[in-house]
XYZ file of C-alpha atoms in Angstrom:
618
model
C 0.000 0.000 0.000
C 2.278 2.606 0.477
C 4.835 1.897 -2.362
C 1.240 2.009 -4.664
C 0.376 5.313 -2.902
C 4.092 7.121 -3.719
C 3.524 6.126 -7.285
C 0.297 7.698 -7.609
C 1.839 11.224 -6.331
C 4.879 11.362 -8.603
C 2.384 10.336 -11.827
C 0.525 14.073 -10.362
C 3.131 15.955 -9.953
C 4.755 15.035 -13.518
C 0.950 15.799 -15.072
C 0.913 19.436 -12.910
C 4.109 20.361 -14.222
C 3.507 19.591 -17.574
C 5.859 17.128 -17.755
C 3.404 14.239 -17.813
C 1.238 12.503 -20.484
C -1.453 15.228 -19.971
C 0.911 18.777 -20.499
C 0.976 20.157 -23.925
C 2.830 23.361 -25.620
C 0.129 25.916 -25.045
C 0.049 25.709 -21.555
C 4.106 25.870 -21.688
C 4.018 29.272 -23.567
C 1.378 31.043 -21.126
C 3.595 29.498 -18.089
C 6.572 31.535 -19.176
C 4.715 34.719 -19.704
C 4.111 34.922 -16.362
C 6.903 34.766 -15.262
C 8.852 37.271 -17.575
C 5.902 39.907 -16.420
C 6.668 39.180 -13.150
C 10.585 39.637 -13.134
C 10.005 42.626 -15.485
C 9.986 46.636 -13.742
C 6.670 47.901 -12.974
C 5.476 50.921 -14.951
C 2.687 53.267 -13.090
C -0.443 53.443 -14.871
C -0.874 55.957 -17.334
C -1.891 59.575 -15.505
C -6.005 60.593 -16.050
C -6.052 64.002 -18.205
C -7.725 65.710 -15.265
C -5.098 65.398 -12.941
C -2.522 66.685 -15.832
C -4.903 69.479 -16.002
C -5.236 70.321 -12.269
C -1.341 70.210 -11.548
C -1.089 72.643 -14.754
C -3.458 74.389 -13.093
C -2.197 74.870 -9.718
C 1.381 75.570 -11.014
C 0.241 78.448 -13.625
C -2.198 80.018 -10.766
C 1.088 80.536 -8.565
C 3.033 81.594 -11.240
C 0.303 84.021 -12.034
C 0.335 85.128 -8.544
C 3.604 85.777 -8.506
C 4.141 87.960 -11.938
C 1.247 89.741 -11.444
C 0.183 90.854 -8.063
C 3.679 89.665 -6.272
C 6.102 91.195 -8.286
C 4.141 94.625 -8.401
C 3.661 94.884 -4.841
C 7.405 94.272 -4.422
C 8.185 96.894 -7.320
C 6.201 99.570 -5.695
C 7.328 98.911 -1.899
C 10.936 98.754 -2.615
C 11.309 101.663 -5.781
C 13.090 103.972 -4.450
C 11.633 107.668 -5.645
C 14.447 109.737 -7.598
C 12.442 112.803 -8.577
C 13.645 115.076 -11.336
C 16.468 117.395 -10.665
C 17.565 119.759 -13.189
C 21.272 118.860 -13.216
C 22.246 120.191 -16.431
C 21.092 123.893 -14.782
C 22.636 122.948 -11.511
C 26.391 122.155 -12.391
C 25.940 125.509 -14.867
C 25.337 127.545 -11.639
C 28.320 125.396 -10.088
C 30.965 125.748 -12.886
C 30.135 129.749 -12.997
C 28.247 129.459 -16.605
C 24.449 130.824 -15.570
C 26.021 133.880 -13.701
C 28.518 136.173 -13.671
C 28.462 138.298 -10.693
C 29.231 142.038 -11.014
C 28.458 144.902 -8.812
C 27.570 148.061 -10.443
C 27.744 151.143 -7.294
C 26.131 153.701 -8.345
C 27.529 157.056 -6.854
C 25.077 160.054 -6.643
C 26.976 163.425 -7.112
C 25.038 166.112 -5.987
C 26.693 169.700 -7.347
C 23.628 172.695 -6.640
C 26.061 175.785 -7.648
C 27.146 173.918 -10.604
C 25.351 174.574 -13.913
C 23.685 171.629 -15.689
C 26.357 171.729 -19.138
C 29.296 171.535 -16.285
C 28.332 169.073 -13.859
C 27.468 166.728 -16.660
C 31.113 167.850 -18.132
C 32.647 167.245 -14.442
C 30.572 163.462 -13.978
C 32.063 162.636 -17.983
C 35.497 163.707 -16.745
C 35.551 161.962 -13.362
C 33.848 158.859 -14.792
C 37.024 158.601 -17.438
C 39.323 158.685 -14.916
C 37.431 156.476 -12.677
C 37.387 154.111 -15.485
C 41.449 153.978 -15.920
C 42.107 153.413 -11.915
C 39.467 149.822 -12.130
C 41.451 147.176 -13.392
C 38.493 144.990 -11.958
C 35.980 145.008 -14.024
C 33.049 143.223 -11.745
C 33.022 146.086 -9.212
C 32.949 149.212 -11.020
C 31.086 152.702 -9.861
C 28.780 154.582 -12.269
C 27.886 158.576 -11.222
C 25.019 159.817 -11.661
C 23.790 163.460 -11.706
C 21.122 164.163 -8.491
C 19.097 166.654 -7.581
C 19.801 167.700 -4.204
C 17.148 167.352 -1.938
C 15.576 169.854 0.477
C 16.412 168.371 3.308
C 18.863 165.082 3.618
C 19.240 163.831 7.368
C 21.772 161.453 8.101
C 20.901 157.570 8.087
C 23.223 156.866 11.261
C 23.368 159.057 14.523
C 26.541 158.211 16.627
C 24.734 155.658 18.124
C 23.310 153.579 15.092
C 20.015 154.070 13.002
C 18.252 157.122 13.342
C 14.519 155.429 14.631
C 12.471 158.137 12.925
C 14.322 156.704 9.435
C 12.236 153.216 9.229
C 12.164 152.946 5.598
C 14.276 154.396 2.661
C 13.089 154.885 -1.063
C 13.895 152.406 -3.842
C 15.991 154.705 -5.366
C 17.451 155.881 -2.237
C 18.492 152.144 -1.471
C 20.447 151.485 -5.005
C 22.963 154.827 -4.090
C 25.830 153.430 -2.378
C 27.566 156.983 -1.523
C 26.389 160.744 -2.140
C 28.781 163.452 -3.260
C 27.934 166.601 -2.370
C 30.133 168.993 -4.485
C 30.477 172.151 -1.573
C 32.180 175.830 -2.051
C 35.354 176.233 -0.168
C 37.990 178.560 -0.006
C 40.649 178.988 -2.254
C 43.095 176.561 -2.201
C 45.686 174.647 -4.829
C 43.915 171.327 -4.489
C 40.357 170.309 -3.439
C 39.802 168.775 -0.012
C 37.597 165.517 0.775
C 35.278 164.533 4.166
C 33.077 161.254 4.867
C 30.948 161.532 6.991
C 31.208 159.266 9.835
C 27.150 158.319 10.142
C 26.230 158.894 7.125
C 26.894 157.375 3.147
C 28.026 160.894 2.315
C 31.118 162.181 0.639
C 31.408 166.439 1.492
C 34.053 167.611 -1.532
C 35.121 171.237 -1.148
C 36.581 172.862 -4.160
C 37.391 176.880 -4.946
C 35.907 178.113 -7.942
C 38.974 177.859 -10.792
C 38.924 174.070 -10.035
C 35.859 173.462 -12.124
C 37.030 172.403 -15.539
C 35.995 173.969 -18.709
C 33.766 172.495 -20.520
C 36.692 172.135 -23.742
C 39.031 170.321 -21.505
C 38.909 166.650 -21.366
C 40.436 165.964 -17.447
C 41.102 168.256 -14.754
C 42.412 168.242 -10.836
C 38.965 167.797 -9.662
C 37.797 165.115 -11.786
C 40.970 163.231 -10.424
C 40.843 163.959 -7.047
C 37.074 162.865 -6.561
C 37.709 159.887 -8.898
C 40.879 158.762 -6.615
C 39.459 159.632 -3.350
C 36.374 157.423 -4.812
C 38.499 154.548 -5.694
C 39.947 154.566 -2.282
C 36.531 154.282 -0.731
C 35.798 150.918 -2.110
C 39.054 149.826 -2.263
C 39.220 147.004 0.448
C 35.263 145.898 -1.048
C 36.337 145.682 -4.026
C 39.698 143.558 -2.802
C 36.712 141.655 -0.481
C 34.741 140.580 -3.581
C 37.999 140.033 -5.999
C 39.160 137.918 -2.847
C 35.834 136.025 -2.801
C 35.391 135.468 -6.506
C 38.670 134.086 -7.117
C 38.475 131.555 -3.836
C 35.404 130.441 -4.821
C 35.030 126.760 -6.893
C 32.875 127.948 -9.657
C 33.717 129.217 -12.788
C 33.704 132.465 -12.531
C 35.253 134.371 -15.247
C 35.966 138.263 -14.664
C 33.552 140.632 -17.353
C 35.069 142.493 -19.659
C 34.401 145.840 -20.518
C 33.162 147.021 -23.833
C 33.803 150.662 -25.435
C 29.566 151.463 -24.736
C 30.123 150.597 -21.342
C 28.567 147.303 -21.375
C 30.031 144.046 -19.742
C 30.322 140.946 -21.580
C 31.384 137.333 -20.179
C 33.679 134.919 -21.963
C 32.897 131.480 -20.878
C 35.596 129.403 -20.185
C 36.343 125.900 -18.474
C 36.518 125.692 -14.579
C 39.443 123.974 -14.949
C 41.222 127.141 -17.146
C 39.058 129.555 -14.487
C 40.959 128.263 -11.201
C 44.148 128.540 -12.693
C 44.252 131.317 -14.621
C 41.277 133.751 -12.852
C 42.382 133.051 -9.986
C 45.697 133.907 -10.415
C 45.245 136.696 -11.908
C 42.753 138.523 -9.374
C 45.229 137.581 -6.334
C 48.362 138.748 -8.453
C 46.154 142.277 -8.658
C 46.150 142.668 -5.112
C 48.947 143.816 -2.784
C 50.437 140.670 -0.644
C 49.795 142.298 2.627
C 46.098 142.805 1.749
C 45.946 139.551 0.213
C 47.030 138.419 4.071
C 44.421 140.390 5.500
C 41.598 139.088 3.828
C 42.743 135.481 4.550
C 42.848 136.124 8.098
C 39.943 137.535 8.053
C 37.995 135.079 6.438
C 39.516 132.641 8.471
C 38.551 134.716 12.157
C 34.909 135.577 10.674
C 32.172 133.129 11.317
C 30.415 131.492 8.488
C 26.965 133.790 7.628
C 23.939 133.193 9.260
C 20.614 134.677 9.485
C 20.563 134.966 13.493
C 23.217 135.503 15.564
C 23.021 134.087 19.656
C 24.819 136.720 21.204
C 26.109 135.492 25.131
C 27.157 138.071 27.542
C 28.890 136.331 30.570
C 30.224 137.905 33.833
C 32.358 135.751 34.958
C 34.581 136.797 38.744
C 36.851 134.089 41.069
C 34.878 135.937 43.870
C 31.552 136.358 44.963
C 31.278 139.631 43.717
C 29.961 141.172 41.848
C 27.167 138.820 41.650
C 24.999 142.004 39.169
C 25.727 143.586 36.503
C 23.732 146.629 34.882
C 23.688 144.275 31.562
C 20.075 144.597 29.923
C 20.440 148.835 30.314
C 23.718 148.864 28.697
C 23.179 146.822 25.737
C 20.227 148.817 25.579
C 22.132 152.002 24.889
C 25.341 151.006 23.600
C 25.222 148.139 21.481
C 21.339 147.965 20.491
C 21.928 150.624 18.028
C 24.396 148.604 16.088
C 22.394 145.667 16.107
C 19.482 147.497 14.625
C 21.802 149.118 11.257
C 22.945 144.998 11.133
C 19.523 143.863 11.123
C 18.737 143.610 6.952
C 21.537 141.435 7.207
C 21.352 139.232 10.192
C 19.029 139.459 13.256
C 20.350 138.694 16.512
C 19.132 137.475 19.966
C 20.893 138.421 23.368
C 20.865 136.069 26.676
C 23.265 136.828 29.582
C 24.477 135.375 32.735
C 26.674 135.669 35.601
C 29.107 132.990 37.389
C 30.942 133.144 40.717
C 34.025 131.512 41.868
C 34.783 130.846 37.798
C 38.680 129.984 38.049
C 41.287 129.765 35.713
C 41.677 126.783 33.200
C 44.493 124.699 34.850
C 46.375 124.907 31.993
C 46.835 128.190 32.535
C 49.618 129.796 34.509
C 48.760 132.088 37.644
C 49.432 135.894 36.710
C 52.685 137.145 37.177
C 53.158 140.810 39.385
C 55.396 142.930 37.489
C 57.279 145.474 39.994
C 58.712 148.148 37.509
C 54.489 148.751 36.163
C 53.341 147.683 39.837
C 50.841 145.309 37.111
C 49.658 141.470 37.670
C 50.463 139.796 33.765
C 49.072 137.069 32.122
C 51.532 135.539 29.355
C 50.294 135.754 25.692
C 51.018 131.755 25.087
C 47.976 130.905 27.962
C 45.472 133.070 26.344
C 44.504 130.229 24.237
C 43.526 127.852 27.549
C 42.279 131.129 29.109
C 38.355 129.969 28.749
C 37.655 126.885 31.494
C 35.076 125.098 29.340
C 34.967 122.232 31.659
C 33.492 124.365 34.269
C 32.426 127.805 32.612
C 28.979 127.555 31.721
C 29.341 128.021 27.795
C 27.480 126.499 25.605
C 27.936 126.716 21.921
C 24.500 125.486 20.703
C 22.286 127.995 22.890
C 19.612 129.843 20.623
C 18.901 128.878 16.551
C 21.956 130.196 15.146
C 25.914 130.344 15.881
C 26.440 131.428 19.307
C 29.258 134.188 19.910
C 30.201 134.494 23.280
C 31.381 137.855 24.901
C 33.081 136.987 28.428
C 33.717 140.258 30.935
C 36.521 139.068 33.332
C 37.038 140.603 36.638
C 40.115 139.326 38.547
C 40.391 139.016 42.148
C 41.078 142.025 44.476
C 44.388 140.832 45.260
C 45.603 140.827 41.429
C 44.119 144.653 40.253
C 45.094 145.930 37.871
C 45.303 142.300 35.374
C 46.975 142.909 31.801
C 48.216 140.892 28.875
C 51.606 141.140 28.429
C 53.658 142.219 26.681
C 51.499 145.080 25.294
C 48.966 145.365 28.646
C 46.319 144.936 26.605
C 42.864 144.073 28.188
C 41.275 142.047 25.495
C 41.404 139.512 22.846
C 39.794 138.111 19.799
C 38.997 134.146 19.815
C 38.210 133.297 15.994
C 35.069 132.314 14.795
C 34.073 132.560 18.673
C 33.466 135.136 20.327
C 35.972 137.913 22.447
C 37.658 138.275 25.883
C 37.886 141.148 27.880
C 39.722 142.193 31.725
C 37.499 144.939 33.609
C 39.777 146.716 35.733
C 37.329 149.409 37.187
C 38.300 151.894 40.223
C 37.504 149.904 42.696
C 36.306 151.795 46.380
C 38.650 150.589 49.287
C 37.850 150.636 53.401
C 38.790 152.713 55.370
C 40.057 155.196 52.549
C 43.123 152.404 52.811
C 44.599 151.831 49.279
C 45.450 148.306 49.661
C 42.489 146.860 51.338
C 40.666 146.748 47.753
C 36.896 146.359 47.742
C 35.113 144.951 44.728
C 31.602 146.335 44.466
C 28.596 144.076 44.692
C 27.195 145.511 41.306
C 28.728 146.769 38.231
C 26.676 150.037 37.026
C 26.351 150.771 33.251
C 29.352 153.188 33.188
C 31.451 150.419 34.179
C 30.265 148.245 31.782
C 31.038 151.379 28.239
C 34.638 150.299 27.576
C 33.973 146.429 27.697
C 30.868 147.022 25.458
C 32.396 149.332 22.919
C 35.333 146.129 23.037
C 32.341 143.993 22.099
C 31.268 146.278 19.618
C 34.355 145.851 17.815
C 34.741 141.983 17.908
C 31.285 141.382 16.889
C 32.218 143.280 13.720
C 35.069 141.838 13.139
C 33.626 137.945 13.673
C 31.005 139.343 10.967
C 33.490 140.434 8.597
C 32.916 143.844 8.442
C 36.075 145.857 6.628
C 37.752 147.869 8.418
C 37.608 151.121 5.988
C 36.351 153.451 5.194
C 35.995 155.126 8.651
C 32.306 156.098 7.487
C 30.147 152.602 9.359
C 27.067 153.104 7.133
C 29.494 152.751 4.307
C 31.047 149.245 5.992
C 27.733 147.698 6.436
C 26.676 148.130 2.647
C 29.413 146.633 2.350
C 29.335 144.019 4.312
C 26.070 143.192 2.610
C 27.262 143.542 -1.185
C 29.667 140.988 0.397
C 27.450 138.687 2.112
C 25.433 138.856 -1.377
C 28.132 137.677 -3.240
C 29.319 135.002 -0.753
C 26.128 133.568 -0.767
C 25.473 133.313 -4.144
C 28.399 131.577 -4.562
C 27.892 129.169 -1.378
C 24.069 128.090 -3.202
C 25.891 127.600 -6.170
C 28.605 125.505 -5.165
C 25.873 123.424 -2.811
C 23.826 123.197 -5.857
C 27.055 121.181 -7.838
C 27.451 118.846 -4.963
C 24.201 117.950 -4.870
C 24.095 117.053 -8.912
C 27.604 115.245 -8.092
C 25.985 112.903 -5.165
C 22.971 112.107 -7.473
C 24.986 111.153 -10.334
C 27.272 109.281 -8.125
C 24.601 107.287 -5.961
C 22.135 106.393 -7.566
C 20.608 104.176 -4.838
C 19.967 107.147 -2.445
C 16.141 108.272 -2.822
C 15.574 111.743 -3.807
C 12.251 113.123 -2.444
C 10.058 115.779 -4.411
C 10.690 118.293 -1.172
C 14.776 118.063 -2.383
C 13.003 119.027 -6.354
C 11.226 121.474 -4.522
C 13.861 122.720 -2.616
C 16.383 122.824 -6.188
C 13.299 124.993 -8.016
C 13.333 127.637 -5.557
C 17.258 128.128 -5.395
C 17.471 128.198 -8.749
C 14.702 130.682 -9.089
C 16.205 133.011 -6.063
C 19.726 132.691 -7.430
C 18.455 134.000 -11.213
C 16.558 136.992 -9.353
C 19.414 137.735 -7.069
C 21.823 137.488 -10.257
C 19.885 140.203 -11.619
C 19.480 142.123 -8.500
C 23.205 142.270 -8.816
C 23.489 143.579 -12.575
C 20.338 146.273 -11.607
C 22.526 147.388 -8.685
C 19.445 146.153 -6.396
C 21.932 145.330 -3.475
C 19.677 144.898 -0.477
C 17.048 142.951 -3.118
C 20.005 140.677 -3.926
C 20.975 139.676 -0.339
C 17.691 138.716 0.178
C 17.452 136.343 -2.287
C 20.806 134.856 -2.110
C 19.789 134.160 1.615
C 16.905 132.001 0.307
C 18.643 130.611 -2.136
C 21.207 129.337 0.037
C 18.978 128.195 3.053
C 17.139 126.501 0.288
C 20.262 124.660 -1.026
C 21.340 123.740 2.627
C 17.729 122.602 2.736
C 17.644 120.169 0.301
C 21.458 119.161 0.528
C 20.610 117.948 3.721
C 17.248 115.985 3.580
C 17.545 112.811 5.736
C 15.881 110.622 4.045
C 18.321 111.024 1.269
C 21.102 109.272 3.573
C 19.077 106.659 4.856
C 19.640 104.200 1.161
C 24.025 105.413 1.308
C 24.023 102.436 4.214
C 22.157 99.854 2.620
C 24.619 97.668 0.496
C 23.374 95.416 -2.413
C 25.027 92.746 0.130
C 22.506 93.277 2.375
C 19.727 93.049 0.174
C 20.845 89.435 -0.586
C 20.967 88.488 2.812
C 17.630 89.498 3.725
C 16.155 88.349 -0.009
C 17.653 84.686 0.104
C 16.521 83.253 3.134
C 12.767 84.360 2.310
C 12.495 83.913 -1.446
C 14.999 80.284 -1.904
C 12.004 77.969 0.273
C 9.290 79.456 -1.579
C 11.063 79.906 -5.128
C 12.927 76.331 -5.215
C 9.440 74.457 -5.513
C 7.949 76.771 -8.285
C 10.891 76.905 -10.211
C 11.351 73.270 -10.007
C 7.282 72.617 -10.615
C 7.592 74.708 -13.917
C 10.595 73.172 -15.227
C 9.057 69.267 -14.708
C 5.586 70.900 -15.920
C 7.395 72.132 -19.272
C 9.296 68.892 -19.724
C 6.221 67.184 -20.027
C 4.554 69.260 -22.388
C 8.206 68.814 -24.086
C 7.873 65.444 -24.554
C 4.210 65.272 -25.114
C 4.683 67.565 -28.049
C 8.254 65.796 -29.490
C 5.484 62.312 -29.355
C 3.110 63.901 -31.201
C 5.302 64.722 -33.895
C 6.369 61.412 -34.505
């Protein structure tokens, strides 16, 4: 039984594999089809059309997203606004090419005993020979016959404006100097006076020194056309000094035979060597000097002045000072003639126990003067700033401080040696003076010295009228002619032409830093700003040619606030410190998650319709 029952088995298993009586060739065939399939790589079924057209979908809709609402947004949040500056106009007013500054005085000669034929004959004469001393064209002075008026009171009293004189006619304001042609006696050559308060020129002259009408110069034509050219002398060295310092291109007119100026433009490059040498070759080396130190001591213009008055004592007294009274009547005056050209505010203050810097060396007594001396080398550390109370940024403009010393009792009478002077100048800050008043002593004892509680207004006339002085001189007022009305016109023709120049030149740099950065923003207040300096700088340009002086100034000081203005806009410097390496540090880490996947979506996306399409075709 079991050898029967293995038989059996084996005859099945040779029949189930095909190998037996009952296999045949069909089922072979199918049998190793199977198995190929089976050992062969799967393929993924073929993807339905509306999936294809979903994922298209989906990718093109962020894509979409992207170009049209994301880029946009990022486009207008990041732009950075450059609005329109006229820099062609701007680096013309830089290089010297819109403008060519020239100052045209106009001198009123007044001549009542004169008849009309031969004060014309005298103004030709004097104008020829006024004509031959100029050898700088810019500044030049034009006479004029005037009527004389009824009555002529002077603009300036001894103590500053007159205040019943509040206003001046136009034509009153374009005269820089009246010359009153007067009767002396007889004498072999005509005599000059300026007045002192007053833009007026007295000439007395005898009656042979009027010039025939037939003669083409005489004495008195000379004499009033040199004592005219020394007038303006030092101006017109001021504003020769100026225009050849300056950076733009300013080329010097020249004269035609009408009388007429005409400018010949030229490079800035050929204009700083050759202009400016030539201008500073025309002046004399010591005035040259001058005007270098004085441009160096004076403070740069402003239109209000902080004026400090400080009392400063290493004792407690005097702890008041009659201050407020005295600047009332000494120096209030002056401020008021300065006024159309700067305005000025006034604080003051008093400190006690204020001691010497401790760089400073104690005074020294000097025997053979019976004099306490402080040495000329410690004037410089004279001012304690770490404990004297003196700020520099009190008020809305440049402070200049005035400081009123009065030294103990026990070293009276203090000097600086070696000429005992009592004051000094600190440049482009302020001024220094020693009050060594007489002093009542006890007991009628003279060296028991007793320094009074309060200083009265007397005291305080020579340390003011010191003030006085500095303050002009940190302005840059010239120092001639003696006549101060005369000084402050001036001082203004000069501030005129300084600031005209200073817009200018602000103007360039600002065309130079857009051209050179142009990341930084430029807002439409800087535009604004650009329009009106360039539209005060053409109206004080012509001010200037129309001899419009005080009309000038005041558009050169707009013109040059405006350029400061718009110069300095901060949110021009904010884009200087941002770096394109920054913007791909803050860019990357945001934009590589979120771009990798579209970028890579697309590019499988368009290799698909790739291949579909390359298919199709075959």
């Amino acid at each position: 039984m079991p050898a029967h029952h293995d038989d059996k088995q084996n005859g099945i298993i040779q029949e189930a594999d095909g190998q037996g009586p009952a296999g045949s060739s069909d089922d072979s065939e199918k049998t190793t089809n199977i198995v190929s399939h089976v050992t062969a790589k799967s393929e993924p079924p073929p993807e339905p059309p509306e999936s294809i057209r979903v994922r298209t979908s989906v990718i093109l809709s962020f894509w979409a997203l992207v170009i049209f609402l994301g880029l946009p947004i990022w486009w207008k949040t990041t732009t950075i606004y450059r609005a329109n500056l006229p820099l062609q106009q701007m680096m013309e007013w830089a290089d010297g090419k819109a403008c060519k500054p020239v100052f045209p005085l106009r001198i009123s000669i007044e001549a009542p005993l004169l008849q009309q034929q031969e004060a014309k004959h005298l103004i030709r004469t004097t104008q020829h020979a006024l004509d031959d001393l100029n050898d700088f064209s810019a500044h030049h002075l034009r006479l004029q016959l005037s009527q004389p008026p009824s009555a002529r009171n002077p603009l300036v009293t001894s103590k500053g404006l007159r205040p019943e004189i509040t206003s001046m006619s136009e034509e009153q304001e374009d005269i820089a100097l009246v010359v009153r042609l007067r009767l002396g006696g007889p004498g072999p050559t005509p005599s000059a006076e300026l007045q002192q308060y007053s833009p007026m020129l007295n000439i007395f002259y005898a009656p042979n020194h009027i010039p025939s009408t037939s003669v083409g110069s005489s004495p008195l034509a000379s004499f009033i056309a040199n004592k005219l050219q020394e007038i303006f002398a030092e101006e017109q060295a001021m504003i020769a000094y100026i225009l050849s310092a300056s950076n733009s291109g300013y080329t010097s007119p020249q004269s035609s035979p009408n009388g007429q100026t005409s400018q010949t433009p030229q490079s800035p490059s050929a204009v700083n060597r050759e202009q400016r040498s030539s201008l500073i070759k025309s002046l004399p080396a010591d005035l040259v000097d001058s005007l270098a130190r004085r441009t160096t001591r004076s403070l740069k213009y402003s239109p209000t002045y902080h004026l400090t008055f400080s009392l400063f004592t290493p004792n407690a007294a005097p702890s008041s000072w009659a201050i407020s009274s005295a600047i009332t009547e000494y120096l209030a005056p002056l401020l008021e003639s300065l006024s159309p050209i700067s305005n000025f505010t006034i604080d003051t203050q008093v400190q006690l126990y204020a001691t010497f810097s401790p760089t400073v060396q104690n005074p020294t007594y000097d025997p053979s003067q019976n004099l306490w001396t402080l040495r000329r080398e410690d004037l410089s550390g004279f001012i304690n700033a770490a404990e004297w109370p003196l700020s520099p940024s009190i008020g809305v403009g440049p402070t200049v401080n005035f400081v009123l010393y009065v030294p103990s009792p026990s070293t009276i009478p203090l000097v600086v040696a070696p000429n005992n002077g009592h004051s000094w100048l600190i440049p482009q800050w302020g001024g220094v003076s020693i009050l060594n008043p007489p002093f009542p002593t006890d007991n009628n004892s003279t060296t028991n010295l007793r320094i009074p509680p309060h200083l009265p207004k007397e005291f305080l006339l020579p340390p003011l009228q010191i003030f006085t002085h500095q303050l002009l001189s940190l302005l840059g007022v010239p120092s001639t002619p003696p006549s101060l009305p005369l000084r402050l016109l001036t001082l203004s023709r000069v501030r005129s032409a300084s600031l005209l120049l200073s817009a200018s030149s602000t103007l360039g740099s600002l065309a130079r830093l857009t051209l050179a950065l142009p990341s930084i923003s430029i807002p439409q207040s800087v535009a604004s700003s650009v329009d009106l300096t360039l539209n005060h700088l053409n109206a004080a340009c012509n001010d200037l040619r129309e001899g419009k002086f005080e009309s000038a100034l005041y558009n050169a000081r707009i013109s040059e606030r405006e350029a400061e203005k718009g110069f300095f806009e901060k949110s021009m410097v904010g884009q200087v410190y941002f770096p394109d390496e920054h913007k791909v540090a803050v860019y990357l880490p945001l934009l590589g998650p979120v771009g990798v996947p579209l970028v890579m979506g697309l590019l499988k996306e368009g290799r698909r319709v790739w291949r579909g399409w390359r298919g199709g075709r075959r």
